[in-house]
PDB file of C-alpha atoms and ligand atoms in Angstrom:
ATOM      1  CA  MET I   1      31.435  -3.412 -48.381  1.00 42.00           C
ATOM      2  CA  ASP I   2      34.109  -5.431 -49.954  1.00 46.00           C
ATOM      3  CA  ASP I   3      31.565  -7.821 -51.704  1.00 58.00           C
ATOM      4  CA  PHE I   4      29.795  -4.530 -52.847  1.00 69.00           C
ATOM      5  CA  ARG I   5      32.719  -3.311 -55.076  1.00 77.00           C
ATOM      6  CA  ASP I   6      30.831  -3.414 -58.264  1.00 92.00           C
ATOM      7  CA  PRO I   7      27.013  -2.491 -58.746  1.00 97.00           C
ATOM      8  CA  VAL I   8      24.711  -5.092 -60.147  1.00 98.00           C
ATOM      9  CA  ILE I   9      22.648  -2.282 -61.594  1.00 98.00           C
ATOM     10  CA  ARG I  10      23.463   1.334 -62.323  1.00 98.00           C
ATOM     11  CA  VAL I  11      20.861   3.735 -63.979  1.00 98.00           C
ATOM     12  CA  THR I  12      19.874   7.341 -64.057  1.00 98.00           C
ATOM     13  CA  ALA I  13      16.647   8.317 -62.299  1.00 98.00           C
ATOM     14  CA  MET I  14      14.364   9.878 -64.811  1.00 98.00           C
ATOM     15  CA  PRO I  15      11.248  12.242 -64.563  1.00 97.00           C
ATOM     16  CA  ALA I  16       9.031   9.277 -65.388  1.00 97.00           C
ATOM     17  CA  ASP I  17      10.108   7.571 -62.168  1.00 96.00           C
ATOM     18  CA  THR I  18       8.879  10.303 -59.847  1.00 96.00           C
ATOM     19  CA  ASN I  19       6.109  10.376 -57.202  1.00 93.00           C
ATOM     20  CA  ALA I  20       3.406  13.041 -56.619  1.00 93.00           C
ATOM     21  CA  TYR I  21       6.011  15.129 -54.790  1.00 92.00           C
ATOM     22  CA  GLY I  22       8.542  15.167 -57.563  1.00 91.00           C
ATOM     23  CA  ASP I  23      10.924  12.821 -55.889  1.00 91.00           C
ATOM     24  CA  ILE I  24      11.867   9.367 -57.164  1.00 95.00           C
ATOM     25  CA  PHE I  25       8.898   6.936 -56.405  1.00 96.00           C
ATOM     26  CA  GLY I  26       9.792   4.217 -53.770  1.00 96.00           C
ATOM     27  CA  GLY I  27       8.291   1.497 -55.845  1.00 97.00           C
ATOM     28  CA  TRP I  28      10.636   2.150 -58.672  1.00 97.00           C
ATOM     29  CA  LEU I  29      13.584   1.833 -56.232  1.00 97.00           C
ATOM     30  CA  LEU I  30      12.052  -1.361 -54.740  1.00 98.00           C
ATOM     31  CA  SER I  31      11.699  -2.808 -58.228  1.00 98.00           C
ATOM     32  CA  LEU I  32      15.356  -1.965 -59.056  1.00 98.00           C
ATOM     33  CA  MET I  33      16.589  -3.718 -55.823  1.00 98.00           C
ATOM     34  CA  ASP I  34      14.345  -6.796 -56.681  1.00 98.00           C
ATOM     35  CA  SER I  35      15.807  -6.962 -60.075  1.00 98.00           C
ATOM     36  CA  GLY I  36      19.427  -6.613 -58.743  1.00 98.00           C
ATOM     37  CA  ALA I  37      18.774  -9.261 -56.206  1.00 98.00           C
ATOM     38  CA  GLY I  38      17.338 -11.464 -59.017  1.00 98.00           C
ATOM     39  CA  LEU I  39      20.605 -11.178 -61.043  1.00 98.00           C
ATOM     40  CA  VAL I  40      22.759 -12.117 -58.024  1.00 97.00           C
ATOM     41  CA  ALA I  41      20.371 -15.228 -57.298  1.00 98.00           C
ATOM     42  CA  ALA I  42      20.215 -16.349 -60.854  1.00 98.00           C
ATOM     43  CA  ARG I  43      23.968 -16.115 -61.151  1.00 97.00           C
ATOM     44  CA  TYR I  44      24.739 -17.894 -57.928  1.00 97.00           C
ATOM     45  CA  SER I  45      22.093 -20.627 -58.330  1.00 98.00           C
ATOM     46  CA  ARG I  46      22.965 -20.985 -62.167  1.00 97.00           C
ATOM     47  CA  GLY I  47      19.202 -20.902 -63.157  1.00 98.00           C
ATOM     48  CA  ARG I  48      15.839 -19.527 -62.633  1.00 98.00           C
ATOM     49  CA  ALA I  49      15.140 -17.968 -59.037  1.00 98.00           C
ATOM     50  CA  VAL I  50      12.242 -16.041 -57.683  1.00 98.00           C
ATOM     51  CA  THR I  51      11.532 -13.648 -54.920  1.00 98.00           C
ATOM     52  CA  ILE I  52       9.958 -15.337 -51.943  1.00 98.00           C
ATOM     53  CA  ALA I  53      10.428 -12.778 -49.181  1.00 98.00           C
ATOM     54  CA  LEU I  54      11.675  -9.210 -48.516  1.00 98.00           C
ATOM     55  CA  ASP I  55      12.727  -8.191 -45.032  1.00 98.00           C
ATOM     56  CA  GLY I  56      13.988  -4.996 -43.369  1.00 97.00           C
ATOM     57  CA  MET I  57      13.077  -2.594 -46.360  1.00 98.00           C
ATOM     58  CA  LYS I  58      14.251   0.867 -45.261  1.00 97.00           C
ATOM     59  CA  PHE I  59      14.197   4.150 -47.370  1.00 97.00           C
ATOM     60  CA  HIS I  60      16.870   6.201 -45.784  1.00 97.00           C
ATOM     61  CA  LYS I  61      16.949   9.377 -48.094  1.00 96.00           C
ATOM     62  CA  PRO I  62      15.018  10.618 -51.093  1.00 96.00           C
ATOM     63  CA  VAL I  63      16.573  10.274 -54.626  1.00 96.00           C
ATOM     64  CA  LYS I  64      16.181  13.153 -57.077  1.00 97.00           C
ATOM     65  CA  VAL I  65      15.656  13.282 -60.832  1.00 97.00           C
ATOM     66  CA  GLY I  66      18.948  12.986 -62.592  1.00 98.00           C
ATOM     67  CA  ASP I  67      20.749  11.116 -59.752  1.00 98.00           C
ATOM     68  CA  GLU I  68      22.798   8.101 -60.662  1.00 98.00           C
ATOM     69  CA  VAL I  69      21.344   5.156 -58.724  1.00 98.00           C
ATOM     70  CA  SER I  70      23.532   2.061 -57.995  1.00 98.00           C
ATOM     71  CA  VAL I  71      22.297  -0.980 -56.720  1.00 98.00           C
ATOM     72  CA  TYR I  72      24.735  -3.346 -54.876  1.00 98.00           C
ATOM     73  CA  GLY I  73      24.055  -6.956 -53.753  1.00 98.00           C
ATOM     74  CA  ALA I  74      25.606  -9.943 -52.192  1.00 97.00           C
ATOM     75  CA  ILE I  75      24.865 -13.469 -51.119  1.00 97.00           C
ATOM     76  CA  ARG I  76      24.607 -13.482 -47.292  1.00 97.00           C
ATOM     77  CA  LYS I  77      23.312 -17.096 -46.686  1.00 97.00           C
ATOM     78  CA  VAL I  78      22.495 -20.104 -48.782  1.00 98.00           C
ATOM     79  CA  GLY I  79      20.071 -22.698 -47.862  1.00 98.00           C
ATOM     80  CA  ARG I  80      18.941 -25.935 -49.492  1.00 98.00           C
ATOM     81  CA  THR I  81      16.963 -24.216 -52.206  1.00 98.00           C
ATOM     82  CA  SER I  82      16.919 -20.621 -51.003  1.00 98.00           C
ATOM     83  CA  MET I  83      19.371 -17.681 -50.926  1.00 98.00           C
ATOM     84  CA  THR I  84      19.372 -14.652 -48.652  1.00 98.00           C
ATOM     85  CA  ILE I  85      20.706 -11.586 -50.379  1.00 98.00           C
ATOM     86  CA  GLY I  86      21.570  -8.300 -48.988  1.00 98.00           C
ATOM     87  CA  ILE I  87      20.912  -5.205 -51.168  1.00 98.00           C
ATOM     88  CA  GLU I  88      21.689  -1.706 -50.906  1.00 98.00           C
ATOM     89  CA  ALA I  89      21.062   1.304 -53.213  1.00 98.00           C
ATOM     90  CA  TYR I  90      23.135   4.425 -53.370  1.00 98.00           C
ATOM     91  CA  ARG I  91      22.419   7.784 -55.124  1.00 98.00           C
ATOM     92  CA  ARG I  92      25.146  10.165 -56.523  1.00 98.00           C
ATOM     93  CA  HIS I  93      24.320  13.654 -57.937  1.00 98.00           C
ATOM     94  CA  ARG I  94      25.249  13.275 -61.457  1.00 98.00           C
ATOM     95  CA  ALA I  95      27.814  16.025 -61.265  1.00 98.00           C
ATOM     96  CA  GLU I  96      29.349  15.191 -57.950  1.00 98.00           C
ATOM     97  CA  GLU I  97      31.436  12.438 -56.215  1.00 97.00           C
ATOM     98  CA  GLU I  98      29.681  11.809 -52.940  1.00 97.00           C
ATOM     99  CA  ARG I  99      27.664   8.719 -52.508  1.00 97.00           C
ATOM    100  CA  VAL I 100      24.671   8.476 -50.271  1.00 98.00           C
ATOM    101  CA  LYS I 101      23.015   5.217 -49.211  1.00 98.00           C
ATOM    102  CA  VAL I 102      19.306   5.512 -49.925  1.00 98.00           C
ATOM    103  CA  THR I 103      17.762   2.101 -49.282  1.00 98.00           C
ATOM    104  CA  GLU I 104      18.619  -1.317 -47.891  1.00 98.00           C
ATOM    105  CA  ALA I 105      16.786  -4.524 -47.588  1.00 98.00           C
ATOM    106  CA  ILE I 106      17.213  -8.357 -47.283  1.00 98.00           C
ATOM    107  CA  PHE I 107      15.797 -10.362 -50.127  1.00 98.00           C
ATOM    108  CA  THR I 108      15.121 -14.139 -50.171  1.00 98.00           C
ATOM    109  CA  PHE I 109      15.097 -15.967 -53.381  1.00 98.00           C
ATOM    110  CA  VAL I 110      14.229 -19.562 -54.079  1.00 98.00           C
ATOM    111  CA  ALA I 111      15.858 -21.451 -56.998  1.00 98.00           C
ATOM    112  CA  ILE I 112      13.181 -23.059 -59.156  1.00 98.00           C
ATOM    113  CA  ASP I 113      13.205 -25.683 -61.964  1.00 98.00           C
ATOM    114  CA  ASP I 114      11.274 -25.527 -65.176  1.00 97.00           C
ATOM    115  CA  ALA I 115       8.058 -26.587 -63.486  1.00 98.00           C
ATOM    116  CA  GLY I 116       8.327 -23.693 -61.007  1.00 98.00           C
ATOM    117  CA  LEU I 117       9.248 -26.019 -58.051  1.00 98.00           C
ATOM    118  CA  PRO I 118      12.180 -25.321 -55.663  1.00 98.00           C
ATOM    119  CA  ARG I 119      15.396 -26.906 -56.900  1.00 98.00           C
ATOM    120  CA  VAL I 120      18.432 -27.630 -54.642  1.00 98.00           C
ATOM    121  CA  ILE I 121      21.291 -25.213 -54.987  1.00 98.00           C
ATOM    122  CA  GLU I 122      24.761 -26.661 -55.573  1.00 92.00           C
ATOM    123  CA  GLN I 123      26.910 -25.125 -52.810  1.00 81.00           C
ATOM    124  CA  GLU I 124      30.121 -23.339 -53.842  1.00 69.00           C
ATOM    125  CA  ASP I 125      33.236 -24.065 -51.829  1.00 65.00           C
TER     126      ASP I 125
HETATM  127  C1  ACO S 201       3.552 -13.520 -56.382  1.00 85.84           C
HETATM  128  C2  ACO S 201       4.667 -12.907 -57.159  1.00 85.84           C
HETATM  129  O1  ACO S 201       4.491 -12.644 -58.355  1.00 85.84           O
HETATM  130  S1  ACO S 201       6.044 -12.341 -56.297  1.00 85.84           S
HETATM  131  C3  ACO S 201       7.285 -12.035 -57.412  1.00 85.84           C
HETATM  132  C4  ACO S 201       7.966 -13.401 -57.907  1.00 85.84           C
HETATM  133  N1  ACO S 201       7.868 -14.430 -57.110  1.00 85.84           N
HETATM  134  C5  ACO S 201       7.142 -15.466 -57.293  1.00 85.84           C
HETATM  135  O2  ACO S 201       6.402 -15.586 -58.152  1.00 85.84           O
HETATM  136  C6  ACO S 201       7.266 -16.526 -56.174  1.00 85.84           C
HETATM  137  C7  ACO S 201       5.912 -17.122 -55.921  1.00 85.84           C
HETATM  138  N2  ACO S 201       6.082 -18.255 -54.895  1.00 85.84           N
HETATM  139  C8  ACO S 201       6.257 -19.407 -55.366  1.00 85.84           C
HETATM  140  O3  ACO S 201       6.226 -19.767 -56.697  1.00 85.84           O
HETATM  141  C9  ACO S 201       6.665 -20.493 -54.313  1.00 85.84           C
HETATM  142  O4  ACO S 201       6.505 -20.028 -53.021  1.00 85.84           O
HETATM  143  C10 ACO S 201       8.136 -21.109 -54.471  1.00 85.84           C
HETATM  144  C11 ACO S 201       8.186 -22.001 -55.673  1.00 85.84           C
HETATM  145  C12 ACO S 201       9.017 -19.855 -54.712  1.00 85.84           C
HETATM  146  C13 ACO S 201       8.588 -21.865 -53.320  1.00 85.84           C
HETATM  147  O5  ACO S 201       7.564 -22.850 -53.136  1.00 85.84           O
HETATM  148  P1  ACO S 201       7.319 -23.280 -51.444  1.00 85.84           P
HETATM  149  O6  ACO S 201       6.486 -24.390 -51.497  1.00 85.84           O
HETATM  150  O7  ACO S 201       6.541 -21.955 -50.926  1.00 85.84           O
HETATM  151  O8  ACO S 201       8.778 -23.461 -50.917  1.00 85.84           O
HETATM  152  P2  ACO S 201       9.201 -24.228 -49.614  1.00 85.84           P
HETATM  153  O9  ACO S 201       8.192 -24.022 -48.473  1.00 85.84           O
HETATM  154  O10 ACO S 201       9.694 -25.603 -50.076  1.00 85.84           O
HETATM  155  O11 ACO S 201      10.540 -23.175 -49.328  1.00 85.84           O
HETATM  156  C14 ACO S 201      11.493 -23.111 -50.224  1.00 85.84           C
HETATM  157  C15 ACO S 201      12.514 -22.309 -49.528  1.00 85.84           C
HETATM  158  O12 ACO S 201      12.061 -21.040 -49.195  1.00 85.84           O
HETATM  159  C16 ACO S 201      12.359 -20.789 -47.816  1.00 85.84           C
HETATM  160  N3  ACO S 201      11.243 -19.830 -47.388  1.00 85.84           N
HETATM  161  C17 ACO S 201       9.813 -20.068 -47.487  1.00 85.84           C
HETATM  162  N4  ACO S 201       9.215 -19.062 -47.025  1.00 85.84           N
HETATM  163  C18 ACO S 201      10.046 -18.098 -46.593  1.00 85.84           C
HETATM  164  C19 ACO S 201       9.956 -16.825 -45.996  1.00 85.84           C
HETATM  165  N5  ACO S 201       8.799 -16.167 -45.785  1.00 85.84           N
HETATM  166  N6  ACO S 201      11.113 -16.190 -45.846  1.00 85.84           N
HETATM  167  C20 ACO S 201      12.429 -16.615 -46.112  1.00 85.84           C
HETATM  168  N7  ACO S 201      12.595 -18.033 -46.558  1.00 85.84           N
HETATM  169  C21 ACO S 201      11.461 -18.562 -46.902  1.00 85.84           C
HETATM  170  C22 ACO S 201      12.116 -22.066 -47.211  1.00 85.84           C
HETATM  171  O13 ACO S 201      12.868 -21.923 -45.904  1.00 85.84           O
HETATM  172  C23 ACO S 201      13.040 -22.913 -48.215  1.00 85.84           C
HETATM  173  O14 ACO S 201      14.460 -22.608 -48.061  1.00 85.84           O
HETATM  174  P3  ACO S 201      15.479 -23.855 -47.980  1.00 85.84           P
HETATM  175  O15 ACO S 201      15.148 -24.828 -49.091  1.00 85.84           O
HETATM  176  O16 ACO S 201      16.795 -23.089 -48.361  1.00 85.84           O
HETATM  177  O17 ACO S 201      15.521 -24.430 -46.580  1.00 85.84           O
END
């Protein structure tokens, strides 16, 4: 968790984000995770990057309205044009300290140029 020190996204889960049962909608969380991975990918590749694949998505626990939701992400692997990014989301009751992992997934992003074609990522040392 060392590389998950700071969240890439932190928001409050709101009533508009709920499913038919009153808990937070999985698609909302997935969208947050994709956005978080997109921030990590754009920063690492220093430019445009898009989602090409999503693996190992798991919803561990429900999120409730009013919870603080924090998305953490870190580069796991870098290829010629692609980046593999580990993403985890945590909930925290807004008035308590305990954090609980609610989702995890591995996103693959491809760095693209202005024409939308894969571009080579300059590797960091
Ligand atoms: C449809 C949507 O709106 S989804 C949301 C946003 N995402 C998008 O719009 C992306 C839509 N997809 C695309 O535009 C194209 O697929 C592109 C530009 C991202 C990639 O073009 P492709 O011709 O498919 O790429 P190509 O086959 O050269 O592969 C590019 C890299 O992705 C990797 N890759 C391809 N498919 C996968 C996969 N299923 N899982 C993991 N990595 C993959 C390749 O290994 C390659 O990595 P490397 O260069 O590091 O070795």
